[in-house]
XYZ file of C-alpha atoms in Angstrom:
547
model
C -42.404 43.880 39.665
C -40.086 42.453 36.744
C -40.061 45.673 34.298
C -36.549 46.652 34.885
C -33.744 44.680 35.541
C -33.669 41.438 37.286
C -36.444 39.796 39.253
C -37.730 36.850 40.749
C -39.687 34.478 38.434
C -43.004 33.782 39.877
C -43.977 31.194 37.417
C -44.403 27.793 38.729
C -42.839 24.416 36.855
C -44.959 21.128 36.672
C -44.080 17.757 34.931
C -46.253 16.707 32.846
C -46.215 13.084 31.282
C -47.375 12.260 27.766
C -50.869 10.622 27.244
C -50.443 9.207 23.933
C -47.937 8.054 21.471
C -48.994 9.430 17.858
C -46.003 7.743 16.280
C -42.970 5.670 16.160
C -40.630 3.930 14.145
C -40.667 -0.027 14.073
C -37.334 -0.045 15.759
C -38.324 2.042 19.004
C -38.521 -0.456 21.814
C -40.407 -0.527 24.723
C -42.114 2.950 23.906
C -45.232 2.418 26.222
C -42.682 3.026 29.197
C -42.642 6.779 27.904
C -46.401 6.861 29.189
C -45.770 5.351 32.719
C -44.901 6.692 36.111
C -41.141 6.301 35.732
C -39.088 8.352 38.517
C -38.497 11.755 37.448
C -34.691 11.625 38.768
C -32.255 9.383 37.117
C -31.715 5.985 39.023
C -29.056 3.356 39.661
C -31.912 0.330 39.841
C -32.325 -1.827 37.111
C -35.602 -1.033 35.328
C -36.703 -1.174 31.811
C -36.240 1.758 29.270
C -37.342 2.842 26.029
C -34.637 2.002 23.480
C -34.125 4.375 20.558
C -31.088 4.290 17.815
C -29.844 5.845 15.099
C -32.885 6.701 12.416
C -35.437 5.933 15.581
C -38.433 8.256 16.330
C -41.306 8.876 18.122
C -44.056 11.657 18.538
C -45.723 12.037 21.737
C -48.875 13.978 22.693
C -49.213 15.888 26.209
C -53.088 16.135 25.732
C -53.228 19.766 25.915
C -51.553 22.930 24.577
C -48.753 23.875 27.275
C -46.049 26.664 27.762
C -42.605 25.233 28.472
C -40.088 22.898 27.625
C -39.591 19.354 27.252
C -37.179 17.160 29.664
C -35.148 13.919 28.693
C -34.143 11.537 31.601
C -31.389 9.080 29.945
C -29.850 6.217 31.258
C -26.855 4.280 29.340
C -25.894 5.401 25.737
C -24.477 2.936 24.285
C -22.138 3.373 20.894
C -18.905 4.888 20.272
C -20.151 7.983 21.266
C -20.968 8.187 25.040
C -23.310 11.000 24.002
C -26.291 11.159 21.882
C -27.131 13.612 19.149
C -31.083 14.192 19.387
C -33.214 16.393 17.366
C -36.533 17.431 18.743
C -39.573 19.340 17.006
C -42.277 20.962 19.005
C -45.546 21.361 17.357
C -48.782 22.744 18.117
C -50.338 20.203 15.925
C -49.115 16.803 15.158
C -48.252 17.608 11.688
C -45.980 20.931 12.718
C -44.100 18.438 14.699
C -43.132 16.479 11.724
C -42.225 19.164 9.572
C -39.078 20.238 8.132
C -37.502 23.738 8.667
C -39.052 25.694 5.735
C -41.798 23.336 4.950
C -45.097 24.943 4.957
C -43.652 27.813 6.725
C -42.140 26.056 9.657
C -39.577 27.958 11.525
C -37.882 28.868 14.417
C -39.863 32.191 14.736
C -38.828 33.931 17.953
C -39.492 30.376 19.849
C -37.198 27.604 18.626
C -39.431 24.536 17.733
C -36.875 22.706 15.873
C -33.138 22.022 17.403
C -30.463 19.755 17.691
C -28.669 18.808 21.112
C -26.545 16.564 22.581
C -27.983 14.585 25.498
C -25.437 12.615 28.039
C -26.055 9.210 29.925
C -27.399 9.515 33.420
C -28.711 13.102 32.790
C -31.984 14.841 33.292
C -31.655 18.079 30.942
C -34.430 20.574 29.675
C -34.659 21.949 26.126
C -36.587 25.040 24.341
C -39.451 26.946 25.804
C -42.304 27.848 23.434
C -46.035 26.812 22.967
C -46.743 23.182 22.105
C -48.610 19.914 22.647
C -46.763 17.949 20.593
C -43.030 16.742 20.474
C -40.985 14.655 17.779
C -37.719 13.282 18.926
C -35.462 11.572 16.590
C -31.894 10.177 17.187
C -29.281 11.538 14.995
C -25.950 9.590 15.938
C -25.018 5.636 15.554
C -25.954 5.160 19.244
C -28.780 3.525 21.356
C -30.200 5.704 23.744
C -31.995 4.286 27.143
C -34.958 6.784 27.930
C -36.195 6.555 31.753
C -38.713 9.283 30.886
C -39.590 12.092 28.604
C -41.960 14.536 29.792
C -42.992 18.083 29.450
C -42.227 21.038 31.635
C -45.384 23.163 32.412
C -44.357 26.700 33.018
C -47.180 28.825 34.299
C -48.671 31.391 36.403
C -49.984 30.244 39.762
C -53.151 32.295 39.623
C -56.237 30.184 40.563
C -59.633 30.704 38.952
C -62.093 32.602 40.858
C -64.750 32.955 38.144
C -66.600 30.185 36.861
C -69.257 29.332 34.192
C -71.716 26.118 34.065
C -74.729 25.544 31.999
C -76.842 22.644 30.611
C -74.959 23.056 27.320
C -71.470 20.800 27.674
C -70.055 22.668 24.506
C -70.443 26.524 26.282
C -68.854 25.269 29.139
C -65.759 23.873 27.207
C -65.671 27.116 25.142
C -65.575 28.923 28.470
C -62.766 27.039 29.924
C -60.726 27.181 27.004
C -61.051 30.732 26.661
C -59.777 30.960 30.447
C -57.030 28.403 29.560
C -55.888 30.076 26.343
C -55.178 33.437 28.721
C -53.825 31.469 31.658
C -51.004 30.006 29.284
C -50.387 33.505 28.130
C -49.968 35.217 31.539
C -46.210 34.617 31.625
C -45.072 37.584 34.164
C -46.338 39.764 31.379
C -49.109 38.957 29.378
C -48.448 37.754 25.782
C -50.440 37.127 22.778
C -49.210 33.703 21.491
C -46.749 31.639 23.674
C -45.081 30.061 20.363
C -44.308 33.144 18.787
C -42.784 36.446 19.944
C -42.884 37.241 23.391
C -43.660 41.031 23.159
C -46.717 42.914 24.985
C -49.366 43.768 22.327
C -51.421 46.397 24.229
C -54.276 46.155 21.797
C -54.242 42.313 21.447
C -54.825 42.540 25.169
C -57.900 43.739 25.903
C -59.611 40.641 25.138
C -57.292 39.013 27.491
C -57.616 41.661 30.357
C -61.503 40.899 29.659
C -61.032 37.446 30.483
C -58.871 38.077 33.495
C -61.448 40.062 34.961
C -64.027 37.500 34.550
C -61.671 34.421 35.420
C -59.316 35.684 38.061
C -60.170 39.413 38.920
C -56.979 41.511 40.108
C -53.629 40.237 38.683
C -49.984 41.526 38.322
C -49.401 40.610 35.318
C -51.939 43.205 33.819
C -50.025 46.210 35.788
C -46.849 45.044 34.717
C -47.809 45.095 31.184
C -49.555 48.117 31.241
C -46.717 49.805 33.024
C -44.254 48.144 30.347
C -45.427 49.352 27.405
C -46.178 52.831 28.823
C -42.820 53.378 29.934
C -41.371 52.231 26.346
C -43.662 54.803 24.677
C -43.392 58.372 25.080
C -46.890 59.620 25.187
C -46.498 61.562 21.631
C -45.733 58.521 20.289
C -48.084 55.207 19.237
C -47.894 51.674 21.532
C -46.680 49.019 19.490
C -46.086 51.772 16.895
C -50.226 51.054 16.193
C -51.969 54.246 16.837
C -55.306 52.247 17.755
C -53.316 50.366 20.401
C -52.737 53.733 22.419
C -56.509 53.869 22.469
C -56.619 50.064 23.705
C -54.294 51.134 26.427
C -56.710 53.836 27.595
C -59.583 51.414 27.256
C -58.046 48.652 29.378
C -57.211 51.353 32.233
C -61.038 52.344 32.722
C -61.916 48.748 32.350
C -59.254 47.863 34.903
C -60.291 50.435 37.246
C -64.160 49.538 37.225
C -63.150 46.059 37.786
C -60.421 46.567 40.577
C -61.125 50.205 41.943
C -57.537 50.856 42.172
C -57.908 54.804 42.050
C -54.237 55.088 43.268
C -52.861 52.983 40.331
C -55.329 55.056 38.040
C -53.969 58.326 39.420
C -50.504 57.281 38.535
C -51.101 57.542 35.180
C -52.448 60.992 35.082
C -49.730 62.839 33.471
C -49.172 60.193 30.780
C -52.971 59.900 29.832
C -53.216 63.880 29.755
C -50.233 63.965 27.380
C -51.536 61.141 25.247
C -54.820 62.713 24.758
C -53.379 66.116 23.651
C -51.379 64.570 21.216
C -53.946 62.237 19.853
C -56.447 65.365 19.631
C -53.990 67.035 17.760
C -53.793 64.162 14.943
C -57.644 63.824 14.893
C -57.865 67.738 14.560
C -55.402 67.622 11.535
C -57.373 64.544 9.907
C -54.073 62.590 10.196
C -55.343 59.456 11.786
C -56.888 58.113 8.318
C -53.852 59.201 6.080
C -50.502 59.386 8.050
C -50.313 56.413 10.201
C -50.858 52.432 10.265
C -54.523 52.232 10.181
C -54.596 48.980 11.730
C -57.506 47.504 13.327
C -57.195 43.611 12.710
C -56.112 41.239 10.281
C -59.531 40.732 9.022
C -59.876 44.448 7.749
C -56.350 44.949 6.998
C -55.618 47.149 3.698
C -59.448 47.258 3.198
C -61.454 50.491 2.710
C -63.254 49.541 5.942
C -60.314 50.291 8.496
C -60.909 53.846 8.553
C -64.287 53.371 10.347
C -62.460 50.978 12.628
C -59.914 53.464 13.641
C -62.578 56.086 14.047
C -64.422 53.626 16.527
C -61.588 52.511 18.291
C -60.542 56.172 18.733
C -63.654 57.078 19.858
C -64.133 54.088 22.519
C -60.456 55.170 23.591
C -61.605 58.908 24.162
C -64.867 57.868 25.951
C -62.494 56.059 28.434
C -60.406 59.013 28.674
C -63.265 61.151 29.241
C -64.459 58.988 32.151
C -60.972 58.959 33.810
C -60.329 62.835 33.563
C -63.762 62.976 35.318
C -62.427 60.928 38.133
C -59.489 63.178 38.034
C -62.263 66.123 38.325
C -60.356 67.622 35.266
C -63.581 68.987 33.564
C -61.318 70.839 30.816
C -59.785 67.445 29.340
C -63.240 65.559 29.860
C -64.613 68.537 27.842
C -61.902 68.107 25.128
C -62.620 64.409 24.980
C -66.320 65.009 24.726
C -65.525 67.784 21.598
C -63.068 65.399 19.922
C -65.848 62.371 20.164
C -68.291 64.494 18.641
C -66.029 65.607 15.774
C -65.022 61.762 15.237
C -68.658 60.579 15.278
C -69.691 63.368 12.487
C -67.252 61.473 10.287
C -68.543 58.809 7.951
C -66.663 55.688 6.776
C -67.843 52.388 5.138
C -68.216 49.615 7.528
C -70.705 47.396 5.864
C -68.096 44.965 4.343
C -66.754 43.716 7.576
C -68.512 42.004 10.486
C -65.878 43.054 13.049
C -65.494 46.782 11.929
C -69.437 47.069 11.718
C -69.640 45.589 15.519
C -67.207 48.351 16.564
C -69.252 51.068 15.061
C -72.092 49.896 16.867
C -70.146 49.910 20.185
C -68.906 53.166 19.772
C -72.252 54.623 18.722
C -70.981 55.625 15.228
C -73.985 53.254 13.923
C -77.537 51.985 15.118
C -76.845 48.389 16.745
C -80.111 47.120 15.645
C -79.146 48.299 11.842
C -76.148 46.654 11.976
C -77.179 43.361 13.378
C -80.312 43.405 10.594
C -77.887 44.516 7.554
C -74.598 42.948 8.501
C -73.846 40.783 11.614
C -76.983 38.579 10.932
C -75.775 37.575 7.515
C -74.138 34.350 7.111
C -73.695 34.096 10.883
C -70.817 32.059 11.051
C -68.656 33.331 8.368
C -66.666 36.522 8.111
C -65.843 36.332 11.777
C -62.321 36.791 13.405
C -60.993 35.392 16.770
C -59.668 38.827 17.911
C -62.586 41.143 17.100
C -65.274 38.324 17.191
C -65.280 39.577 20.899
C -66.813 42.700 19.715
C -69.192 40.881 17.136
C -70.614 38.938 20.205
C -70.828 42.318 22.053
C -72.591 44.041 19.076
C -75.050 41.263 19.089
C -75.781 41.209 22.613
C -76.339 45.335 22.519
C -78.704 44.762 19.595
C -80.693 42.234 21.808
C -79.448 38.957 19.871
C -77.960 36.938 22.358
C -79.300 33.628 21.158
C -77.498 34.365 17.480
C -74.071 35.155 19.726
C -74.591 31.503 21.289
C -74.734 30.102 17.808
C -71.493 32.056 16.602
C -69.861 30.854 19.754
C -71.059 27.300 19.341
C -70.451 27.170 15.759
C -66.998 29.532 15.513
C -65.268 28.537 18.676
C -66.912 25.359 18.751
C -65.527 24.429 15.497
C -62.016 24.786 16.722
C -62.980 22.334 19.499
C -64.000 19.910 16.901
C -60.655 20.076 14.938
C -58.818 19.003 18.292
C -58.178 22.455 19.796
C -57.381 22.809 23.554
C -56.745 26.667 23.168
C -58.270 29.234 20.914
C -56.363 30.193 17.768
C -54.754 33.142 16.233
C -57.320 32.991 13.350
C -60.016 30.507 12.306
C -62.166 30.112 9.250
C -65.117 27.392 9.430
C -64.034 27.004 5.510
C -60.934 25.513 6.799
C -62.420 22.392 8.268
C -64.387 21.025 5.397
C -61.937 18.598 4.118
C -59.216 18.670 7.146
C -57.853 16.507 9.635
C -57.618 17.121 13.261
C -54.653 18.893 14.677
C -54.094 15.677 16.827
C -54.077 13.266 13.827
C -51.496 12.342 11.496
C -51.544 13.527 8.187
C -54.305 12.078 6.003
C -53.546 11.701 2.177
C -56.008 13.581 0.159
C -57.098 15.923 3.226
C -56.091 19.322 3.966
C -53.939 20.001 6.925
C -56.275 22.575 8.980
C -52.546 23.874 10.493
C -50.052 23.786 7.481
C -52.540 24.517 4.709
C -54.234 27.868 5.792
C -53.732 31.128 7.382
C -53.138 34.984 5.837
C -50.836 37.627 6.211
C -47.924 37.293 8.955
C -49.497 33.748 10.348
C -49.664 31.477 7.217
C -49.556 27.603 7.598
C -47.471 26.603 10.317
C -46.545 30.069 11.541
C -50.089 30.243 12.530
C -50.255 30.376 16.355
C -52.866 28.038 17.777
C -52.933 29.754 21.237
C -53.596 33.076 21.087
C -55.045 35.052 23.959
C -56.819 37.684 21.647
C -59.199 34.673 20.755
C -60.821 34.318 24.402
C -63.693 36.791 23.720
C -66.344 34.089 24.696
C -65.443 33.505 28.166
C -66.023 37.409 29.093
C -69.042 37.413 26.708
C -70.607 34.639 28.725
C -69.683 35.796 31.971
C -71.215 39.410 31.305
C -73.558 39.065 28.758
C -75.389 35.333 29.355
C -74.842 35.131 33.191
C -75.471 38.759 33.177
C -72.728 40.486 35.108
C -72.793 44.387 34.656
C -70.351 46.345 36.780
C -72.258 49.684 37.415
C -69.552 51.131 40.473
C -65.620 50.725 40.499
C -64.503 47.886 42.333
C -67.703 45.977 41.744
C -69.036 47.799 44.585
C -72.448 47.710 42.593
C -73.416 45.758 40.106
C -76.624 44.593 37.750
C -77.364 40.956 37.216
C -79.407 40.568 34.165
C -79.364 37.051 32.792
C -79.943 36.380 28.821
C -80.649 32.410 29.165
C -81.810 31.964 25.703
C -82.253 28.289 25.035
C -80.556 27.535 28.334
C -82.186 25.399 31.108
C -79.867 26.407 34.075
C -76.962 28.368 34.599
C -74.452 28.697 37.586
C -71.190 30.426 37.834
C -69.305 32.853 39.827
C -67.826 36.614 39.129
C -64.645 38.025 40.844
C -64.526 40.960 42.621
C -62.152 42.471 44.939
C -64.207 41.579 48.203
C -64.628 37.848 47.102
C -66.712 36.407 44.273
C -70.400 36.582 43.489
C -71.964 33.142 43.440
C -74.788 33.306 40.753
C -77.380 30.834 39.756
C -80.219 30.742 37.238
C -82.724 28.570 36.043
C -85.960 28.652 33.789
C -89.414 27.107 34.101
C -91.343 25.385 31.241
C -92.729 29.062 30.364
C -89.274 30.690 30.354
C -89.575 32.275 33.343
C -86.308 33.141 35.014
C -85.401 32.267 38.873
C -81.967 33.632 40.113
C -80.058 32.863 43.315
C -77.629 35.313 44.128
C -74.935 35.720 47.203
C -72.545 38.279 46.883
C -70.095 39.672 49.605
C -71.338 42.414 52.244
C -69.391 45.198 50.174
C -70.865 44.426 46.762
C -74.702 45.720 46.205
C -76.140 43.791 43.578
C -79.397 44.704 41.458
C -81.469 42.268 39.615
């Protein structure tokens, strides 16, 4: 554990070569060497080098979003100075790697993306740690630099994927994999939300990420560390991350995590904190303070709108439902009854939600509103618009609850697939299909007369280049496809009993795996011409499967 003091960094370091030269000035010689198989250690032997001099620049594409740094291997440096003054700019898009500080909100926010440094001859040095796919390197002083190699240092968790999903629609397969990869990039000992921005643990943002981890990896230490880290930093009479709904998300994660992994010993360790948290929250609810006296943040799509109150109510209901289930495990009937009374009190309050799909979805999932009515009147309208990458997961779940799985797949294909069409290799902090109408892709140089999908859009704290293009909260389609399409529903803690009810919609076949503490459940579904589903399921002996 690394929550306090020093500790061992268990992450893996991997050297990644660039796959493409996006841009170079005419005076760069032998640039193609940077794409080759040069040694990763400085050498004495004569070999060809990439030559860059004052004013030279090159933009490299590493093929996919990475968390890490850049490593430069230099040979000789010729000029009055024996060291080279270099500038490196990291970018999640090509245009971000080209931006000056302050241009379209480009900045060194939380992780440095635009830095100056000195490189020495016969050296191999690393610079920066952030989220990026592209780098631009400029030579500043009057020297000629011989570059032997430039590669990314990919720093990542060593977890191996246990869960899987594959079907006859390649786009859905890409979406599932991209969601899994997005979260994997954010598993950095603790669970981050966006690797190019702050390295804080945002517990509410973590719920979609933990749902993805459950579907892809099963049990993982980073979840325990993150849950404990936020708990230890937040007295039970205060709110996690200073956001009341985030304390409720912590409760929801605790119960979901228990159902996935069955670790009752860990859940028992939370007993006093959960009791104190619920007692404090119940007092606030009884005094009607949760819609008056604190931050009513649910997600950015509803921020500062009249719908936020309904979202707060829904999340508090979901949080108290999780707590009630936990207290029953503790055999604490008094606290379970307190949760039940509080849920009834919240359910009797009415707040508008019709103007926001995400809030309407939460209302459906929490029981505030009828799921079919929410679908008919709100979620079905203008299917691919009015969505958010964060609470879009719950929009999918609400559509599944209403039995509209086919429309949910249409949203995944159109909305999350829309990011892939714009060059995404990880899912973004926010996205709107309207942004794509006249925009160039993130892996293209700026095109005159077209919009910059990265630099020209965004809202609130994520305008323009501050916008994160790798945000774990956007991974919701991955657990949705595993649970609601492949059909895995956990009935008993630790996956000791599961029910598998596939929703094939327009798919002809589907196969995958779902992690359990005893090994993975291997699942295959196929449809005949009449739509009848045939399934083949192989599960560990400890897991009872209903289907």
